[in-house]
PDB file of C-alpha atoms and ligand atoms in Angstrom:
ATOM      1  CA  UNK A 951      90.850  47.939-120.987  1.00 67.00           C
ATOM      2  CA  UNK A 952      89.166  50.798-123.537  1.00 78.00           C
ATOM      3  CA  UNK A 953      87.415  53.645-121.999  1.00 91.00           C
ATOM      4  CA  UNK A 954      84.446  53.701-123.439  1.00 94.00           C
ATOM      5  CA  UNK A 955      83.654  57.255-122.005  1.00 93.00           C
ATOM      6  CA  UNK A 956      86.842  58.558-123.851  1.00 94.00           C
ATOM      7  CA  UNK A 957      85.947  56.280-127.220  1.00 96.00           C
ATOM      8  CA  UNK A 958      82.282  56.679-127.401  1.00 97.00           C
ATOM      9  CA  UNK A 959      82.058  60.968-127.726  1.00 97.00           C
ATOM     10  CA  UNK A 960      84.945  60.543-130.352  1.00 96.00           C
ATOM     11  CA  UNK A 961      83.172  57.848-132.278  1.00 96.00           C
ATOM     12  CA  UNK A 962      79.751  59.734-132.696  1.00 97.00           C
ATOM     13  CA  UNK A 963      81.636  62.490-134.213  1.00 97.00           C
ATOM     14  CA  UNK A 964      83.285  60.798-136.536  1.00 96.00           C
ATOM     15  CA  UNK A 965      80.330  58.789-137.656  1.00 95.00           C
ATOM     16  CA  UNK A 966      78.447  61.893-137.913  1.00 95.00           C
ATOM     17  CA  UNK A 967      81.120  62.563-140.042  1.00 95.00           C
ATOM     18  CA  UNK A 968      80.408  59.246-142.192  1.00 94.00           C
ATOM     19  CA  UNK A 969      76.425  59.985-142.610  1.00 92.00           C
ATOM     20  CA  UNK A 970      77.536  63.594-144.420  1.00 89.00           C
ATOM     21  CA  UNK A 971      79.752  61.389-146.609  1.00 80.00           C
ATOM     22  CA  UNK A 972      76.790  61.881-149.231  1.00 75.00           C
ATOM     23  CA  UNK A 973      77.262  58.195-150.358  1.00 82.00           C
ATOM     24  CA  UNK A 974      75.162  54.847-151.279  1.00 91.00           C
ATOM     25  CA  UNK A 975      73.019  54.824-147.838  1.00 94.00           C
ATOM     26  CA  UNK A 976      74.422  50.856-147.774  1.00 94.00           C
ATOM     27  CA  UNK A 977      77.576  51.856-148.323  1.00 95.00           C
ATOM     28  CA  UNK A 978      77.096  54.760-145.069  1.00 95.00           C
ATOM     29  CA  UNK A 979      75.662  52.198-142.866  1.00 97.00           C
ATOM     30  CA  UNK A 980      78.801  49.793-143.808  1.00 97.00           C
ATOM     31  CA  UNK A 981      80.843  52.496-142.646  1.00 96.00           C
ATOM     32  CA  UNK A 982      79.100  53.196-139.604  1.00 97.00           C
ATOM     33  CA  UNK A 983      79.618  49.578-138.526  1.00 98.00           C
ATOM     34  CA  UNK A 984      83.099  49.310-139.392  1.00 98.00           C
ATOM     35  CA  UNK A 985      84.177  52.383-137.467  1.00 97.00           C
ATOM     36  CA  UNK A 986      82.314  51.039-134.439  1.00 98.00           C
ATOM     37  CA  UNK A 987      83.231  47.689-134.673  1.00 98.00           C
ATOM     38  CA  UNK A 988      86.882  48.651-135.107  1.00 97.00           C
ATOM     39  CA  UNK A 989      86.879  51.085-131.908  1.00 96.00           C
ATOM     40  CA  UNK A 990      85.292  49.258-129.455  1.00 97.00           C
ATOM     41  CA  UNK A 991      86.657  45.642-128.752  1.00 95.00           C
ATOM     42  CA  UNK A 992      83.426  44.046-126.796  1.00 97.00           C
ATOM     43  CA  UNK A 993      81.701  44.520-130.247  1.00 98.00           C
ATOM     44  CA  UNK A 994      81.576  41.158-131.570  1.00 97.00           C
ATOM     45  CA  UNK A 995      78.736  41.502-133.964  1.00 98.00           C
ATOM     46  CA  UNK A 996      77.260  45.234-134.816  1.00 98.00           C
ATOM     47  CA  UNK A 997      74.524  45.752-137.346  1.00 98.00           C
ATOM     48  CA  UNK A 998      71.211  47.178-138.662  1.00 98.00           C
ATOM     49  CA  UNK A 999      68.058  45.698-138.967  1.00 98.00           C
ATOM     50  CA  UNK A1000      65.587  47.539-141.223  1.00 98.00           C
ATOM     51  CA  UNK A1001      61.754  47.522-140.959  1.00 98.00           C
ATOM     52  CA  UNK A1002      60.425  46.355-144.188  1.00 97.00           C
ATOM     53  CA  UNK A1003      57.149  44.606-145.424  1.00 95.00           C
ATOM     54  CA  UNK A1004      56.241  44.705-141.374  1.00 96.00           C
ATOM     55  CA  UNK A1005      59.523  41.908-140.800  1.00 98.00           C
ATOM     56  CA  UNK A1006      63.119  43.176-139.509  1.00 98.00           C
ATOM     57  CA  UNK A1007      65.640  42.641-142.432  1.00 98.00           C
ATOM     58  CA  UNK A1008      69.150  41.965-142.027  1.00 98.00           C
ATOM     59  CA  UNK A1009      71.070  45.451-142.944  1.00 98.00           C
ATOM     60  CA  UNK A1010      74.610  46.011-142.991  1.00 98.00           C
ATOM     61  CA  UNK A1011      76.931  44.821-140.413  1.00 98.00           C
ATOM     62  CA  UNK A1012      80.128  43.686-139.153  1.00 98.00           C
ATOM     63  CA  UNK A1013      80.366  40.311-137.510  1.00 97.00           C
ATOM     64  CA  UNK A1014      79.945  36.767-137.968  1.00 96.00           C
ATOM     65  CA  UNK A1015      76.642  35.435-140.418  1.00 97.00           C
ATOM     66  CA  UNK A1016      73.395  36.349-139.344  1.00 97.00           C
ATOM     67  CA  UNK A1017      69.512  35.706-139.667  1.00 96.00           C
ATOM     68  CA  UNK A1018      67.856  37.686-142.679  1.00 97.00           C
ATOM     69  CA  UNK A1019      64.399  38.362-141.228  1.00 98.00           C
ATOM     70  CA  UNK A1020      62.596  38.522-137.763  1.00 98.00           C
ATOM     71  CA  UNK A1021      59.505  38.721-136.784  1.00 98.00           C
ATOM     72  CA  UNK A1022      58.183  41.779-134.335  1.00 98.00           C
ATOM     73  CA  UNK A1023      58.318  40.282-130.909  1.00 97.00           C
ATOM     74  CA  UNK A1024      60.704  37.798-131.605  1.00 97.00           C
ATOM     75  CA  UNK A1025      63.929  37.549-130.319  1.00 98.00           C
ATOM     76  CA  UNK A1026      65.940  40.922-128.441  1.00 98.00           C
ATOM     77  CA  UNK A1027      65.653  42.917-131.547  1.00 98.00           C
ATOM     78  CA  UNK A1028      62.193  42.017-132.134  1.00 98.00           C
ATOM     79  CA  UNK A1029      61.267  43.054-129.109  1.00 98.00           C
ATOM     80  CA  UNK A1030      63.223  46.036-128.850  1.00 98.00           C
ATOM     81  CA  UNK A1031      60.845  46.700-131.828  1.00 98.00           C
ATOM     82  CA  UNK A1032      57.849  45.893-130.094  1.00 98.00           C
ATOM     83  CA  UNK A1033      58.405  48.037-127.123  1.00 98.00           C
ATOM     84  CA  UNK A1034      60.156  50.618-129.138  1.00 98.00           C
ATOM     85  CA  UNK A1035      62.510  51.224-126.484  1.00 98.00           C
ATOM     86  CA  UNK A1036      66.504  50.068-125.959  1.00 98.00           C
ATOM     87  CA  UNK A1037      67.051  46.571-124.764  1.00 98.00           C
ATOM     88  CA  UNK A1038      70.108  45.507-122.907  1.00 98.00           C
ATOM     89  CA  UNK A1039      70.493  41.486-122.446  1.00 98.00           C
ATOM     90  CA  UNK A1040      73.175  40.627-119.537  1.00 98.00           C
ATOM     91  CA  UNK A1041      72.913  36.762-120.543  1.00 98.00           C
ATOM     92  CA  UNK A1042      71.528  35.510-123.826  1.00 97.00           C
ATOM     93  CA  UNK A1043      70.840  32.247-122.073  1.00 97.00           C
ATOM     94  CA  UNK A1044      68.595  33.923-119.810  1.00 97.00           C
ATOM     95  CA  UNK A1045      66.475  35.953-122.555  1.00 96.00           C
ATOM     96  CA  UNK A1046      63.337  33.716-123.592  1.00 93.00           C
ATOM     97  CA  UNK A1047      63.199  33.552-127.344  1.00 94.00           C
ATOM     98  CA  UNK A1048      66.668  35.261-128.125  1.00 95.00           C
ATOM     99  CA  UNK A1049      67.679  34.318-131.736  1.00 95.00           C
ATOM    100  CA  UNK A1050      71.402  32.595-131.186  1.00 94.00           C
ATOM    101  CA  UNK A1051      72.729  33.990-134.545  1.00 90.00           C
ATOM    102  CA  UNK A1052      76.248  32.588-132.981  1.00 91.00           C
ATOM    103  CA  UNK A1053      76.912  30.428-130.543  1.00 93.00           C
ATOM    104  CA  UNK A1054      79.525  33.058-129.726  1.00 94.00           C
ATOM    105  CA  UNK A1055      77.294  35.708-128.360  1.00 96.00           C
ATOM    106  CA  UNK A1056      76.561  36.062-124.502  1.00 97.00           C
ATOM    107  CA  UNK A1057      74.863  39.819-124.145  1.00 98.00           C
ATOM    108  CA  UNK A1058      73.218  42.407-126.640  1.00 98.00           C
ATOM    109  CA  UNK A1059      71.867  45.396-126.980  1.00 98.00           C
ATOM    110  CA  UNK A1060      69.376  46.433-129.753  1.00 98.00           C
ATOM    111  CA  UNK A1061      68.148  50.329-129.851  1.00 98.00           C
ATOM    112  CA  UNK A1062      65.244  51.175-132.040  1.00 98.00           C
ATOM    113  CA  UNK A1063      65.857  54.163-134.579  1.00 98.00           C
ATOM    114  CA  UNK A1064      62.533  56.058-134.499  1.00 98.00           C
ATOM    115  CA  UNK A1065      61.788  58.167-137.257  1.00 96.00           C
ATOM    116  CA  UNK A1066      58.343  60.181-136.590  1.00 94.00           C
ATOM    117  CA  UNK A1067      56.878  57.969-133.785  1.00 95.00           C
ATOM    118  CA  UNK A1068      57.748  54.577-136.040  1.00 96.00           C
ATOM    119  CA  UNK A1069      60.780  52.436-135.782  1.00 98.00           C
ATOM    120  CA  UNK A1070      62.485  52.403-138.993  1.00 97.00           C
ATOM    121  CA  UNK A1071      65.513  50.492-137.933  1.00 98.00           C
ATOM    122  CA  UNK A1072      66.964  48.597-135.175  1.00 98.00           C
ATOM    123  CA  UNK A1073      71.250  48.507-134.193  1.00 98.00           C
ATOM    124  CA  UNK A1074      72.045  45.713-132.966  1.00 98.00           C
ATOM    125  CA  UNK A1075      75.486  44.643-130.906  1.00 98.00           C
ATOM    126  CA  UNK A1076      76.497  41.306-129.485  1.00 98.00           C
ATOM    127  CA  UNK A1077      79.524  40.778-127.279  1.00 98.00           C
ATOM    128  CA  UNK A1078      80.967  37.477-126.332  1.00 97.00           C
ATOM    129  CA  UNK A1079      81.035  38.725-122.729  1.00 97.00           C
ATOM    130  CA  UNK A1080      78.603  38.487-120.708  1.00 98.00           C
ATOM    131  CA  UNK A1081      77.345  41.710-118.826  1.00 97.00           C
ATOM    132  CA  UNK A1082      78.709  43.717-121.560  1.00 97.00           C
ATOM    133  CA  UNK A1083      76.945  46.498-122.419  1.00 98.00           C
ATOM    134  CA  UNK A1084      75.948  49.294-119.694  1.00 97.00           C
ATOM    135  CA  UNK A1085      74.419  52.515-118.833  1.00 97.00           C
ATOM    136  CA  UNK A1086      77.415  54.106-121.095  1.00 97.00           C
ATOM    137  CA  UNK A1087      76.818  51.991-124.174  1.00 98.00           C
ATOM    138  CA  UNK A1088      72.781  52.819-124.170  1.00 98.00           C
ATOM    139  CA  UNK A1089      73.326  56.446-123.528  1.00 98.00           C
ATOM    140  CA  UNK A1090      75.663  56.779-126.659  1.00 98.00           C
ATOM    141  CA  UNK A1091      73.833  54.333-129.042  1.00 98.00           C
ATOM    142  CA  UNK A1092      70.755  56.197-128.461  1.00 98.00           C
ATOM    143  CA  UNK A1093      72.796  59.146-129.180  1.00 98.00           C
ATOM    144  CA  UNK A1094      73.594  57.556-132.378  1.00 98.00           C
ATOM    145  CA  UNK A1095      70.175  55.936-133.103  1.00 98.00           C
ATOM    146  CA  UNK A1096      69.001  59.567-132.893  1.00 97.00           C
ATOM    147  CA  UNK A1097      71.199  61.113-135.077  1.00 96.00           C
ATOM    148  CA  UNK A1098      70.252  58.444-137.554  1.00 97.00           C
ATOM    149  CA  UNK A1099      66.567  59.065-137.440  1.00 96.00           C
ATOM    150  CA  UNK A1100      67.225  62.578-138.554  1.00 94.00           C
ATOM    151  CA  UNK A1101      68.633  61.531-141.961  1.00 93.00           C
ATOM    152  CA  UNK A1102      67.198  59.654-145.187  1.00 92.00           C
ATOM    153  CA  UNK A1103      69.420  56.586-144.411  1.00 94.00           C
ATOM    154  CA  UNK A1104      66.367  54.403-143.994  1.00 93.00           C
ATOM    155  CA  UNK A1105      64.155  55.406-146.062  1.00 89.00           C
ATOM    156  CA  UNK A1106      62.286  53.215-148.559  1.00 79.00           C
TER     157      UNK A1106
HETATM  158  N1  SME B2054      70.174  37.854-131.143  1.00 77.11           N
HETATM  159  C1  SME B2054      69.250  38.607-131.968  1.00 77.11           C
HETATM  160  C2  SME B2054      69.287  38.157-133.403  1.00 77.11           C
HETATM  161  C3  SME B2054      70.218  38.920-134.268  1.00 77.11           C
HETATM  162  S1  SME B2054      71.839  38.467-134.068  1.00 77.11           S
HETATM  163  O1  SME B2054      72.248  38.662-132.690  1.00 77.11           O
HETATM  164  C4  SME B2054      72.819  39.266-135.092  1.00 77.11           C
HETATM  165  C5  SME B2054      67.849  38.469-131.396  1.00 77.11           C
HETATM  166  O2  SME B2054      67.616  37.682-130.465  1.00 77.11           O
HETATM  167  O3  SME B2054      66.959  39.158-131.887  1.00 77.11           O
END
């Protein structure tokens, strides 16, 4: 079992790390992904969805094939949009409206990245657990979705 309290500190350095990288900002976000999909094992799918033309886009991401667009108020990351606040979905089965991008996924958390009081992004993370995602993955991936805000990685 991974302790996510031991992985999570270590993983926000290093990905701060990958956003000074001065790259492509696709090619930063990929990176950002594959480090956290690599390091922590309930991560079955982990992306970015980027506000755009008033839709959610598909960004980069590790994972299985998944929607291109979604509508604000749809589905978890649409309404983690909505409300502009963090999301955490025990059960898929039991969130009205949630998107099934695989059949695979049974709990999710999507974070809004909020860049001067508008959501510019969402991450996304789907486990095939259920129950996956606690108090210790929110607190870090709004760490992260914070850090994020402060750079031009979104920008249009
Ligand atoms: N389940 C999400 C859709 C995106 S996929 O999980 C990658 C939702 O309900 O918004």
């Amino acid at each position: 079992m991974v302790n996510k309290e031991e992985i999570y500190p270590e993983l926000i350095t290093y990905v701060t790390e990958l956003m000074q990288g001065n790259g492509y900002a696709p090619g930063v976000l990929c990176n950002i992904t594959a480090a956290l999909h690599d390091a922590l094992p309930h991560y079955f799918w982990v992306g970015f969805y980027v506000v755009r033309d008033g839709e959610l886009h598909l960004g980069p991401f590790q994972g299985p094939v998944a929607c291109y667009r979604i509508k604000k108020g749809r589905g978890v990351c649409g309404t983690a949009w909505a409300k502009a606040a963090t999301v955490v979905v025990p059960d898929v089965d039991q969130f009205p409206g949630h998107i099934a991008c695989s059949s695979l996924s049974r709990s999710e958390i999507v974070v809004p990245i909020i860049s001067d009081g508008e959501v510019v992004a969402i991450i996304d993370v789907d486990s095939r657990d259920l129950n996956a995602f606690d108090a210790t993955d929110q607190h870090y991936l709004e760490q992260l979705a914070c850090l994020l805000a402060s750079t031009t990685l979104f920008a249009t």
